[in-house]
Amino acid sequence: MKTEHRIYIALAVLALLGLGVYFTQKKQKDELAAHSATAATADLPKVGVSKDDVEKVTKIAIKNADKSDVTLEKKGDTWELTKPVNAKANAANVRSLLDNLKELKVKEVIDRTNGTYGQYELTDEKAVHVVAYKGEEKALDLYFGKSGSRGQMARVDGKDGVYVAGGYSSYLYTREPKNWRETSILKFEDENAIQVSVENKNGLFSFSKNGDKWSGTFAPRDKGGKLGTASAKWEKFDEAKVKDLLRAYKNLGAEDFGDDKSDTGLDAAAANGGVITIKLKDNAGDFTVKVGKISKGSSRYAVKEGGDGTIYVLSSWSADWALAEPQKFEKTEKKKDDKKGEEAHEDEAANHMGLDDAE
């Protein structure tokens, strides 16, 4: 065998040996990395609430430095807001929160000490502190701080360290207290309404449905506040406006809430705002909403008669129906023909041009 052939064979053997060493070392490194990752993951604290335990949660307390503290408690089959006020809770928002508890997890450790709590806004004063209870037992106790490029910073109660949390949706935990309350006031099918009345300082509006058609009367109120006689026929009445009122009230919801200290004017609603009553067919019930004084901007206080006494705040879009004047339920005057208006404008412009030329 020629010398050069021996050299080629030796080089090939060395190359194969080199590849063998490379792959062996790579396998060892991969196994070491996998082992380290497994060990690191095993060392992370377990958080979150299991699917079964979520349904056993009876209380959730949220302390938020930027907003009022919130406490939600399950009483029977319903959830209530017990802090900062006592009120029925928004069931959909509570359900979203409970479902999110299952998604919470710790993914990575940033610092195993408490030395950087201030840096990551995880101090007691700055963090969003969430505690969920199963009866008297804590099911979860976590603090959430800054959110950055590495993710959501968190710490676990009773264990030093800063971690990256997964599954956290801040908007679910940092709602304003009013957004934890049930905002629904009325709910009905507008097609089922057969009578509507509106009473305010202007007078009494009465609307009745016969088949598919609405008719209406208006009894004006005199300067002394006494109701007069309703007109026999309301020439300009527009049934479409009654349908608009029903669309505004069939899913009536509050934009905010008042309290016992608010100057609501609801004790004399007909004078300060108005009273709207809606009756449904087949004795399915009737609803009365009293609208009072202005709360803020153009929104007004309101209360549902026969309800739990909750003082709501309605947007002007809903509240203004209670303050209606006759024109609000009348046909809108048609505007002049646009073409004629344009021609008149052109004639006027020509006249001005003629005057300018004469000058």
mmCIF file of N, CA and C in Angstrom, residues 232-358:
data_model
loop_
_atom_site.group_PDB
_atom_site.id
_atom_site.type_symbol
_atom_site.label_atom_id
_atom_site.label_comp_id
_atom_site.label_asym_id
_atom_site.label_seq_id
_atom_site.Cartn_x
_atom_site.Cartn_y
_atom_site.Cartn_z
ATOM 1 N N ALA A 232 -107.092 64.153 22.877
ATOM 2 C CA ALA A 232 -107.794 63.027 22.246
ATOM 3 C C ALA A 232 -106.954 62.386 21.162
ATOM 4 N N LYS A 233 -106.209 63.198 20.445
ATOM 5 C CA LYS A 233 -105.382 62.675 19.361
ATOM 6 C C LYS A 233 -104.049 63.418 19.317
ATOM 7 N N TRP A 234 -103.010 62.633 19.173
ATOM 8 C CA TRP A 234 -101.647 63.215 19.130
ATOM 9 C C TRP A 234 -101.178 63.128 17.689
ATOM 10 N N GLU A 235 -101.340 64.229 16.986
ATOM 11 C CA GLU A 235 -101.091 64.250 15.543
ATOM 12 C C GLU A 235 -99.663 63.868 15.167
ATOM 13 N N LYS A 236 -98.693 64.369 15.907
ATOM 14 C CA LYS A 236 -97.282 64.181 15.535
ATOM 15 C C LYS A 236 -96.640 62.955 16.189
ATOM 16 N N PHE A 237 -97.426 62.175 16.926
ATOM 17 C CA PHE A 237 -96.870 61.006 17.625
ATOM 18 C C PHE A 237 -96.184 60.043 16.651
ATOM 19 N N ASP A 238 -95.002 59.552 17.078
ATOM 20 C CA ASP A 238 -94.213 58.630 16.254
ATOM 21 C C ASP A 238 -93.933 57.371 17.079
ATOM 22 N N GLU A 239 -94.569 56.247 16.695
ATOM 23 C CA GLU A 239 -94.397 55.015 17.460
ATOM 24 C C GLU A 239 -92.953 54.510 17.444
ATOM 25 N N ALA A 240 -92.182 54.909 16.445
ATOM 26 C CA ALA A 240 -90.777 54.481 16.373
ATOM 27 C C ALA A 240 -89.987 54.966 17.582
ATOM 28 N N LYS A 241 -90.421 56.111 18.163
ATOM 29 C CA LYS A 241 -89.697 56.647 19.320
ATOM 30 C C LYS A 241 -89.950 55.797 20.564
ATOM 31 N N VAL A 242 -91.138 55.211 20.673
ATOM 32 C CA VAL A 242 -91.418 54.298 21.788
ATOM 33 C C VAL A 242 -90.536 53.055 21.664
ATOM 34 N N LYS A 243 -90.377 52.579 20.444
ATOM 35 C CA LYS A 243 -89.517 51.420 20.203
ATOM 36 C C LYS A 243 -88.068 51.739 20.554
ATOM 37 N N ASP A 244 -87.654 52.986 20.299
ATOM 38 C CA ASP A 244 -86.302 53.407 20.674
ATOM 39 C C ASP A 244 -86.136 53.373 22.191
ATOM 40 N N LEU A 245 -87.156 53.838 22.916
ATOM 41 C CA LEU A 245 -87.105 53.804 24.386
ATOM 42 C C LEU A 245 -86.954 52.360 24.873
ATOM 43 N N LEU A 246 -87.742 51.466 24.298
ATOM 44 C CA LEU A 246 -87.687 50.056 24.724
ATOM 45 C C LEU A 246 -86.336 49.428 24.424
ATOM 46 N N ARG A 247 -85.733 49.811 23.304
ATOM 47 C CA ARG A 247 -84.392 49.291 22.980
ATOM 48 C C ARG A 247 -83.372 49.778 23.999
ATOM 49 N N ALA A 248 -83.572 50.985 24.515
ATOM 50 C CA ALA A 248 -82.649 51.538 25.511
ATOM 51 C C ALA A 248 -82.807 50.870 26.872
ATOM 52 N N TYR A 249 -84.007 50.303 27.145
ATOM 53 C CA TYR A 249 -84.282 49.757 28.471
ATOM 54 C C TYR A 249 -84.354 48.242 28.539
ATOM 55 N N LYS A 250 -84.389 47.547 27.402
ATOM 56 C CA LYS A 250 -84.560 46.095 27.452
ATOM 57 C C LYS A 250 -83.355 45.371 28.053
ATOM 58 N N ASN A 251 -82.176 45.958 27.941
ATOM 59 C CA ASN A 251 -80.972 45.418 28.589
ATOM 60 C C ASN A 251 -80.309 46.528 29.393
ATOM 61 N N LEU A 252 -81.096 47.199 30.206
ATOM 62 C CA LEU A 252 -80.613 48.368 30.929
ATOM 63 C C LEU A 252 -79.524 47.986 31.923
ATOM 64 N N GLY A 253 -78.419 48.712 31.861
ATOM 65 C CA GLY A 253 -77.302 48.462 32.770
ATOM 66 C C GLY A 253 -76.760 49.755 33.338
ATOM 67 N N ALA A 254 -76.145 49.680 34.498
ATOM 68 C CA ALA A 254 -75.579 50.859 35.156
ATOM 69 C C ALA A 254 -74.159 51.108 34.682
ATOM 70 N N GLU A 255 -73.783 52.374 34.606
ATOM 71 C CA GLU A 255 -72.389 52.697 34.311
ATOM 72 C C GLU A 255 -71.610 52.959 35.597
ATOM 73 N N ASP A 256 -72.323 53.158 36.699
ATOM 74 C CA ASP A 256 -71.691 53.378 38.003
ATOM 75 C C ASP A 256 -72.771 53.232 39.078
ATOM 76 N N PHE A 257 -72.387 53.546 40.323
ATOM 77 C CA PHE A 257 -73.308 53.369 41.441
ATOM 78 C C PHE A 257 -73.244 54.567 42.371
ATOM 79 N N GLY A 258 -74.354 54.830 43.034
ATOM 80 C CA GLY A 258 -74.393 55.840 44.068
ATOM 81 C C GLY A 258 -74.446 55.162 45.425
ATOM 82 N N ASP A 259 -74.634 55.968 46.483
ATOM 83 C CA ASP A 259 -74.780 55.400 47.825
ATOM 84 C C ASP A 259 -75.747 56.251 48.633
ATOM 85 N N ASP A 260 -75.935 55.897 49.883
ATOM 86 C CA ASP A 260 -76.902 56.590 50.728
ATOM 87 C C ASP A 260 -76.525 58.047 50.980
ATOM 88 N N LYS A 261 -75.261 58.374 50.774
ATOM 89 C CA LYS A 261 -74.813 59.749 50.996
ATOM 90 C C LYS A 261 -75.027 60.635 49.766
ATOM 91 N N SER A 262 -75.353 60.035 48.632
ATOM 92 C CA SER A 262 -75.530 60.789 47.390
ATOM 93 C C SER A 262 -76.841 61.565 47.411
ATOM 94 N N ASP A 263 -76.796 62.767 46.856
ATOM 95 C CA ASP A 263 -77.998 63.579 46.712
ATOM 96 C C ASP A 263 -78.687 63.142 45.424
ATOM 97 N N THR A 264 -79.497 62.097 45.521
ATOM 98 C CA THR A 264 -80.038 61.442 44.332
ATOM 99 C C THR A 264 -81.302 62.089 43.787
ATOM 100 N N GLY A 265 -82.094 62.674 44.647
ATOM 101 C CA GLY A 265 -83.363 63.237 44.206
ATOM 102 C C GLY A 265 -84.392 62.177 43.855
ATOM 103 N N LEU A 266 -84.148 60.940 44.243
ATOM 104 C CA LEU A 266 -85.050 59.836 43.876
ATOM 105 C C LEU A 266 -86.329 59.824 44.713
ATOM 106 N N ASP A 267 -86.326 60.564 45.830
ATOM 107 C CA ASP A 267 -87.537 60.629 46.648
ATOM 108 C C ASP A 267 -88.623 61.454 45.962
ATOM 109 N N ALA A 268 -88.231 62.268 44.982
ATOM 110 C CA ALA A 268 -89.197 63.039 44.186
ATOM 111 C C ALA A 268 -88.772 62.930 42.723
ATOM 112 N N ALA A 269 -88.735 61.677 42.256
ATOM 113 C CA ALA A 269 -88.187 61.404 40.920
ATOM 114 C C ALA A 269 -88.954 62.106 39.814
ATOM 115 N N ALA A 270 -90.282 62.182 39.902
ATOM 116 C CA ALA A 270 -91.066 62.811 38.839
ATOM 117 C C ALA A 270 -90.725 64.277 38.673
ATOM 118 N N ALA A 271 -90.277 64.917 39.763
ATOM 119 C CA ALA A 271 -89.917 66.329 39.705
ATOM 120 C C ALA A 271 -88.456 66.529 39.326
ATOM 121 N N ASN A 272 -87.580 65.637 39.788
ATOM 122 C CA ASN A 272 -86.142 65.801 39.564
ATOM 123 C C ASN A 272 -85.628 65.109 38.299
ATOM 124 N N GLY A 273 -86.361 64.134 37.831
ATOM 125 C CA GLY A 273 -85.951 63.388 36.642
ATOM 126 C C GLY A 273 -87.174 62.849 35.935
ATOM 127 N N GLY A 274 -87.546 61.623 36.281
ATOM 128 C CA GLY A 274 -88.733 61.033 35.688
ATOM 129 C C GLY A 274 -88.928 59.604 36.147
ATOM 130 N N VAL A 275 -90.119 59.049 35.866
ATOM 131 C CA VAL A 275 -90.439 57.670 36.241
ATOM 132 C C VAL A 275 -90.932 56.946 34.990
ATOM 133 N N ILE A 276 -90.270 55.832 34.670
ATOM 134 C CA ILE A 276 -90.643 55.037 33.505
ATOM 135 C C ILE A 276 -91.176 53.691 33.965
ATOM 136 N N THR A 277 -92.377 53.338 33.485
ATOM 137 C CA THR A 277 -92.977 52.048 33.810
ATOM 138 C C THR A 277 -93.241 51.275 32.523
ATOM 139 N N ILE A 278 -92.833 50.018 32.509
ATOM 140 C CA ILE A 278 -92.997 49.154 31.328
ATOM 141 C C ILE A 278 -93.743 47.895 31.759
ATOM 142 N N LYS A 279 -94.835 47.605 31.071
ATOM 143 C CA LYS A 279 -95.637 46.419 31.383
ATOM 144 C C LYS A 279 -95.509 45.414 30.250
ATOM 145 N N LEU A 280 -95.324 44.125 30.604
ATOM 146 C CA LEU A 280 -95.164 43.056 29.627
ATOM 147 C C LEU A 280 -96.464 42.274 29.459
ATOM 148 N N LYS A 281 -96.616 41.649 28.313
ATOM 149 C CA LYS A 281 -97.825 40.876 28.027
ATOM 150 C C LYS A 281 -97.846 39.579 28.830
ATOM 151 N N ASP A 282 -99.042 38.967 28.863
ATOM 152 C CA ASP A 282 -99.250 37.674 29.542
ATOM 153 C C ASP A 282 -98.868 37.715 31.018
ATOM 154 N N ASN A 283 -99.045 38.877 31.625
ATOM 155 C CA ASN A 283 -98.728 39.042 33.055
ATOM 156 C C ASN A 283 -97.300 38.609 33.386
ATOM 157 N N ALA A 284 -96.410 38.852 32.421
ATOM 158 C CA ALA A 284 -95.002 38.471 32.621
ATOM 159 C C ALA A 284 -94.275 39.434 33.546
ATOM 160 N N GLY A 285 -94.978 40.468 33.986
ATOM 161 C CA GLY A 285 -94.374 41.397 34.938
ATOM 162 C C GLY A 285 -94.340 42.814 34.412
ATOM 163 N N ASP A 286 -94.036 43.723 35.295
ATOM 164 C CA ASP A 286 -93.813 45.105 34.875
ATOM 165 C C ASP A 286 -92.618 45.660 35.637
ATOM 166 N N PHE A 287 -92.021 46.696 35.079
ATOM 167 C CA PHE A 287 -90.818 47.293 35.649
ATOM 168 C C PHE A 287 -91.033 48.793 35.799
ATOM 169 N N THR A 288 -90.550 49.317 36.904
ATOM 170 C CA THR A 288 -90.579 50.761 37.115
ATOM 171 C C THR A 288 -89.183 51.229 37.503
ATOM 172 N N VAL A 289 -88.674 52.180 36.752
ATOM 173 C CA VAL A 289 -87.357 52.759 37.029
ATOM 174 C C VAL A 289 -87.532 54.234 37.332
ATOM 175 N N LYS A 290 -87.051 54.651 38.494
ATOM 176 C CA LYS A 290 -87.093 56.058 38.869
ATOM 177 C C LYS A 290 -85.741 56.692 38.568
ATOM 178 N N VAL A 291 -85.767 57.810 37.884
ATOM 179 C CA VAL A 291 -84.546 58.538 37.523
ATOM 180 C C VAL A 291 -84.538 59.869 38.272
ATOM 181 N N GLY A 292 -83.420 60.168 38.940
ATOM 182 C CA GLY A 292 -83.345 61.366 39.763
ATOM 183 C C GLY A 292 -82.414 62.432 39.239
ATOM 184 N N LYS A 293 -81.651 63.002 40.153
ATOM 185 C CA LYS A 293 -80.776 64.131 39.831
ATOM 186 C C LYS A 293 -79.520 63.677 39.082
ATOM 187 N N ILE A 294 -78.789 64.663 38.575
ATOM 188 C CA ILE A 294 -77.527 64.405 37.874
ATOM 189 C C ILE A 294 -76.481 63.893 38.865
ATOM 190 N N SER A 295 -75.781 62.845 38.475
ATOM 191 C CA SER A 295 -74.691 62.303 39.281
ATOM 192 C C SER A 295 -73.381 63.002 38.925
ATOM 193 N N LYS A 296 -73.033 62.910 37.652
ATOM 194 C CA LYS A 296 -71.841 63.583 37.132
ATOM 195 C C LYS A 296 -72.006 63.709 35.632
ATOM 196 N N GLY A 297 -71.486 64.788 35.087
ATOM 197 C CA GLY A 297 -71.669 65.017 33.662
ATOM 198 C C GLY A 297 -73.144 65.123 33.350
ATOM 199 N N SER A 298 -73.629 64.262 32.477
ATOM 200 C CA SER A 298 -75.066 64.230 32.153
ATOM 201 C C SER A 298 -75.712 62.919 32.609
ATOM 202 N N SER A 299 -74.957 62.099 33.353
ATOM 203 C CA SER A 299 -75.489 60.847 33.896
ATOM 204 C C SER A 299 -76.343 61.139 35.131
ATOM 205 N N ARG A 300 -77.307 60.248 35.398
ATOM 206 C CA ARG A 300 -78.231 60.493 36.507
ATOM 207 C C ARG A 300 -78.398 59.259 37.392
ATOM 208 N N TYR A 301 -78.776 59.533 38.639
ATOM 209 C CA TYR A 301 -79.061 58.460 39.584
ATOM 210 C C TYR A 301 -80.376 57.781 39.206
ATOM 211 N N ALA A 302 -80.472 56.503 39.550
ATOM 212 C CA ALA A 302 -81.703 55.760 39.264
ATOM 213 C C ALA A 302 -81.845 54.619 40.260
ATOM 214 N N VAL A 303 -83.080 54.134 40.407
ATOM 215 C CA VAL A 303 -83.345 52.989 41.261
ATOM 216 C C VAL A 303 -84.466 52.179 40.633
ATOM 217 N N LYS A 304 -84.398 50.873 40.797
ATOM 218 C CA LYS A 304 -85.449 49.999 40.295
ATOM 219 C C LYS A 304 -86.458 49.756 41.417
ATOM 220 N N GLU A 305 -87.710 50.110 41.165
ATOM 221 C CA GLU A 305 -88.740 49.917 42.170
ATOM 222 C C GLU A 305 -88.952 48.423 42.400
ATOM 223 N N GLY A 306 -88.983 48.031 43.662
ATOM 224 C CA GLY A 306 -89.149 46.618 43.989
ATOM 225 C C GLY A 306 -87.849 45.842 43.964
ATOM 226 N N GLY A 307 -86.733 46.534 43.711
ATOM 227 C CA GLY A 307 -85.425 45.872 43.694
ATOM 228 C C GLY A 307 -84.820 45.817 45.084
ATOM 229 N N ASP A 308 -83.495 45.681 45.132
ATOM 230 C CA ASP A 308 -82.832 45.568 46.436
ATOM 231 C C ASP A 308 -82.385 46.911 46.990
ATOM 232 N N GLY A 309 -82.808 48.002 46.334
ATOM 233 C CA GLY A 309 -82.466 49.335 46.828
ATOM 234 C C GLY A 309 -81.162 49.879 46.287
ATOM 235 N N THR A 310 -80.502 49.142 45.424
ATOM 236 C CA THR A 310 -79.246 49.612 44.846
ATOM 237 C C THR A 310 -79.469 50.919 44.088
ATOM 238 N N ILE A 311 -78.599 51.889 44.340
ATOM 239 C CA ILE A 311 -78.666 53.164 43.624
ATOM 240 C C ILE A 311 -77.704 53.087 42.445
ATOM 241 N N TYR A 312 -78.264 53.173 41.260
ATOM 242 C CA TYR A 312 -77.479 53.080 40.032
ATOM 243 C C TYR A 312 -77.192 54.466 39.458
ATOM 244 N N VAL A 313 -76.252 54.495 38.536
ATOM 245 C CA VAL A 313 -76.022 55.696 37.734
ATOM 246 C C VAL A 313 -76.213 55.304 36.282
ATOM 247 N N LEU A 314 -77.145 55.983 35.600
ATOM 248 C CA LEU A 314 -77.452 55.701 34.200
ATOM 249 C C LEU A 314 -76.796 56.731 33.292
ATOM 250 N N SER A 315 -76.378 56.277 32.126
ATOM 251 C CA SER A 315 -75.853 57.200 31.115
ATOM 252 C C SER A 315 -76.989 58.076 30.623
ATOM 253 N N SER A 316 -76.656 59.214 30.055
ATOM 254 C CA SER A 316 -77.681 60.127 29.555
ATOM 255 C C SER A 316 -78.511 59.484 28.452
ATOM 256 N N TRP A 317 -77.930 58.555 27.691
ATOM 257 C CA TRP A 317 -78.651 57.893 26.599
ATOM 258 C C TRP A 317 -79.882 57.170 27.124
ATOM 259 N N SER A 318 -79.777 56.589 28.313
ATOM 260 C CA SER A 318 -80.915 55.906 28.933
ATOM 261 C C SER A 318 -81.743 56.864 29.780
ATOM 262 N N ALA A 319 -81.061 57.677 30.586
ATOM 263 C CA ALA A 319 -81.762 58.538 31.540
ATOM 264 C C ALA A 319 -82.621 59.596 30.859
ATOM 265 N N ASP A 320 -82.189 60.103 29.721
ATOM 266 C CA ASP A 320 -82.903 61.208 29.071
ATOM 267 C C ASP A 320 -84.323 60.851 28.648
ATOM 268 N N TRP A 321 -84.623 59.564 28.475
ATOM 269 C CA TRP A 321 -85.994 59.173 28.135
ATOM 270 C C TRP A 321 -86.946 59.515 29.271
ATOM 271 N N ALA A 322 -86.465 59.479 30.502
ATOM 272 C CA ALA A 322 -87.312 59.797 31.646
ATOM 273 C C ALA A 322 -87.609 61.292 31.736
ATOM 274 N N LEU A 323 -86.767 62.114 31.128
ATOM 275 C CA LEU A 323 -86.919 63.564 31.179
ATOM 276 C C LEU A 323 -87.597 64.118 29.924
ATOM 277 N N ALA A 324 -88.168 63.231 29.121
ATOM 278 C CA ALA A 324 -88.643 63.603 27.790
ATOM 279 C C ALA A 324 -89.669 64.743 27.784
ATOM 280 N N GLU A 325 -89.584 65.547 26.735
ATOM 281 C CA GLU A 325 -90.610 66.509 26.380
ATOM 282 C C GLU A 325 -91.409 65.890 25.236
ATOM 283 N N PRO A 326 -92.589 66.405 24.932
ATOM 284 C CA PRO A 326 -93.404 65.804 23.867
ATOM 285 C C PRO A 326 -92.660 65.603 22.554
ATOM 286 N N GLN A 327 -91.765 66.547 22.207
ATOM 287 C CA GLN A 327 -91.053 66.456 20.931
ATOM 288 C C GLN A 327 -90.216 65.192 20.803
ATOM 289 N N LYS A 328 -89.825 64.611 21.944
ATOM 290 C CA LYS A 328 -88.975 63.409 21.898
ATOM 291 C C LYS A 328 -89.741 62.212 21.346
ATOM 292 N N PHE A 329 -91.079 62.254 21.411
ATOM 293 C CA PHE A 329 -91.901 61.160 20.903
ATOM 294 C C PHE A 329 -92.673 61.554 19.638
ATOM 295 N N GLU A 330 -92.212 62.612 18.993
ATOM 296 C CA GLU A 330 -92.900 63.081 17.796
ATOM 297 C C GLU A 330 -92.038 62.882 16.557
ATOM 298 N N LYS A 331 -92.703 62.905 15.416
ATOM 299 C CA LYS A 331 -92.003 62.758 14.139
ATOM 300 C C LYS A 331 -91.080 63.943 13.918
ATOM 301 N N THR A 332 -89.905 63.655 13.407
ATOM 302 C CA THR A 332 -88.928 64.701 13.129
ATOM 303 C C THR A 332 -89.332 65.449 11.870
ATOM 304 N N GLU A 333 -89.286 66.786 11.945
ATOM 305 C CA GLU A 333 -89.632 67.592 10.777
ATOM 306 C C GLU A 333 -88.633 67.318 9.661
ATOM 307 N N LYS A 334 -89.174 67.132 8.431
ATOM 308 C CA LYS A 334 -88.299 66.881 7.293
ATOM 309 C C LYS A 334 -87.564 68.152 6.899
ATOM 310 N N LYS A 335 -86.302 67.988 6.539
ATOM 311 C CA LYS A 335 -85.507 69.130 6.109
ATOM 312 C C LYS A 335 -85.895 69.534 4.692
ATOM 313 N N LYS A 336 -85.636 70.751 4.343
ATOM 314 C CA LYS A 336 -85.911 71.222 2.991
ATOM 315 C C LYS A 336 -85.096 70.432 1.984
ATOM 316 N N ASP A 337 -85.636 70.348 0.776
ATOM 317 C CA ASP A 337 -84.958 69.612 -0.280
ATOM 318 C C ASP A 337 -83.560 70.169 -0.493
ATOM 319 N N ASP A 338 -82.571 69.266 -0.415
ATOM 320 C CA ASP A 338 -81.177 69.701 -0.537
ATOM 321 C C ASP A 338 -80.900 70.384 -1.861
ATOM 322 N N LYS A 339 -81.533 69.880 -2.947
ATOM 323 C CA LYS A 339 -81.276 70.444 -4.275
ATOM 324 C C LYS A 339 -81.747 71.880 -4.346
ATOM 325 N N LYS A 340 -82.978 72.130 -3.794
ATOM 326 C CA LYS A 340 -83.499 73.484 -3.786
ATOM 327 C C LYS A 340 -82.603 74.392 -2.961
ATOM 328 N N GLY A 341 -82.083 73.822 -1.870
ATOM 329 C CA GLY A 341 -81.191 74.604 -1.031
ATOM 330 C C GLY A 341 -79.930 74.986 -1.765
ATOM 331 N N GLU A 342 -79.398 74.029 -2.552
ATOM 332 C CA GLU A 342 -78.200 74.323 -3.325
ATOM 333 C C GLU A 342 -78.465 75.392 -4.375
ATOM 334 N N GLU A 343 -79.649 75.311 -5.051
ATOM 335 C CA GLU A 343 -79.984 76.298 -6.073
ATOM 336 C C GLU A 343 -80.120 77.684 -5.460
ATOM 337 N N ALA A 344 -80.755 77.751 -4.303
ATOM 338 C CA ALA A 344 -80.909 79.039 -3.637
ATOM 339 C C ALA A 344 -79.561 79.614 -3.264
ATOM 340 N N HIS A 345 -78.666 78.726 -2.790
ATOM 341 C CA HIS A 345 -77.324 79.167 -2.419
ATOM 342 C C HIS A 345 -76.572 79.704 -3.638
ATOM 343 N N GLU A 346 -76.730 79.005 -4.798
ATOM 344 C CA GLU A 346 -76.065 79.448 -6.029
ATOM 345 C C GLU A 346 -76.601 80.799 -6.491
ATOM 346 N N ASP A 347 -77.959 80.985 -6.385
ATOM 347 C CA ASP A 347 -78.555 82.266 -6.770
ATOM 348 C C ASP A 347 -78.032 83.387 -5.896
ATOM 349 N N GLU A 348 -77.929 83.093 -4.585
ATOM 350 C CA GLU A 348 -77.437 84.108 -3.648
ATOM 351 C C GLU A 348 -75.994 84.474 -3.972
ATOM 352 N N ALA A 349 -75.197 83.449 -4.302
ATOM 353 C CA ALA A 349 -73.795 83.709 -4.649
ATOM 354 C C ALA A 349 -73.699 84.535 -5.918
ATOM 355 N N ALA A 350 -74.582 84.221 -6.913
ATOM 356 C CA ALA A 350 -74.573 84.975 -8.173
ATOM 357 C C ALA A 350 -74.941 86.429 -7.934
ATOM 358 N N ASN A 351 -75.926 86.647 -7.063
ATOM 359 C CA ASN A 351 -76.319 88.020 -6.757
ATOM 360 C C ASN A 351 -75.178 88.810 -6.154
ATOM 361 N N HIS A 352 -74.444 88.138 -5.248
ATOM 362 C CA HIS A 352 -73.298 88.801 -4.620
ATOM 363 C C HIS A 352 -72.231 89.122 -5.660
ATOM 364 N N MET A 353 -72.023 88.182 -6.606
ATOM 365 C CA MET A 353 -71.025 88.409 -7.650
ATOM 366 C C MET A 353 -71.439 89.607 -8.516
ATOM 367 N N GLY A 354 -72.763 89.729 -8.793
ATOM 368 C CA GLY A 354 -73.261 90.839 -9.585
ATOM 369 C C GLY A 354 -73.038 92.168 -8.889
ATOM 370 N N LEU A 355 -73.241 92.151 -7.576
ATOM 371 C CA LEU A 355 -73.019 93.380 -6.829
ATOM 372 C C LEU A 355 -71.558 93.760 -6.839
ATOM 373 N N ASP A 356 -70.691 92.753 -6.723
ATOM 374 C CA ASP A 356 -69.265 93.024 -6.736
ATOM 375 C C ASP A 356 -68.845 93.620 -8.052
ATOM 376 N N ASP A 357 -69.401 93.084 -9.182
ATOM 377 C CA ASP A 357 -69.033 93.587 -10.506
ATOM 378 C C ASP A 357 -69.491 95.036 -10.670
ATOM 379 N N ALA A 358 -70.722 95.310 -10.135
ATOM 380 C CA ALA A 358 -71.233 96.687 -10.283
ATOM 381 C C ALA A 358 -70.353 97.671 -9.551
#
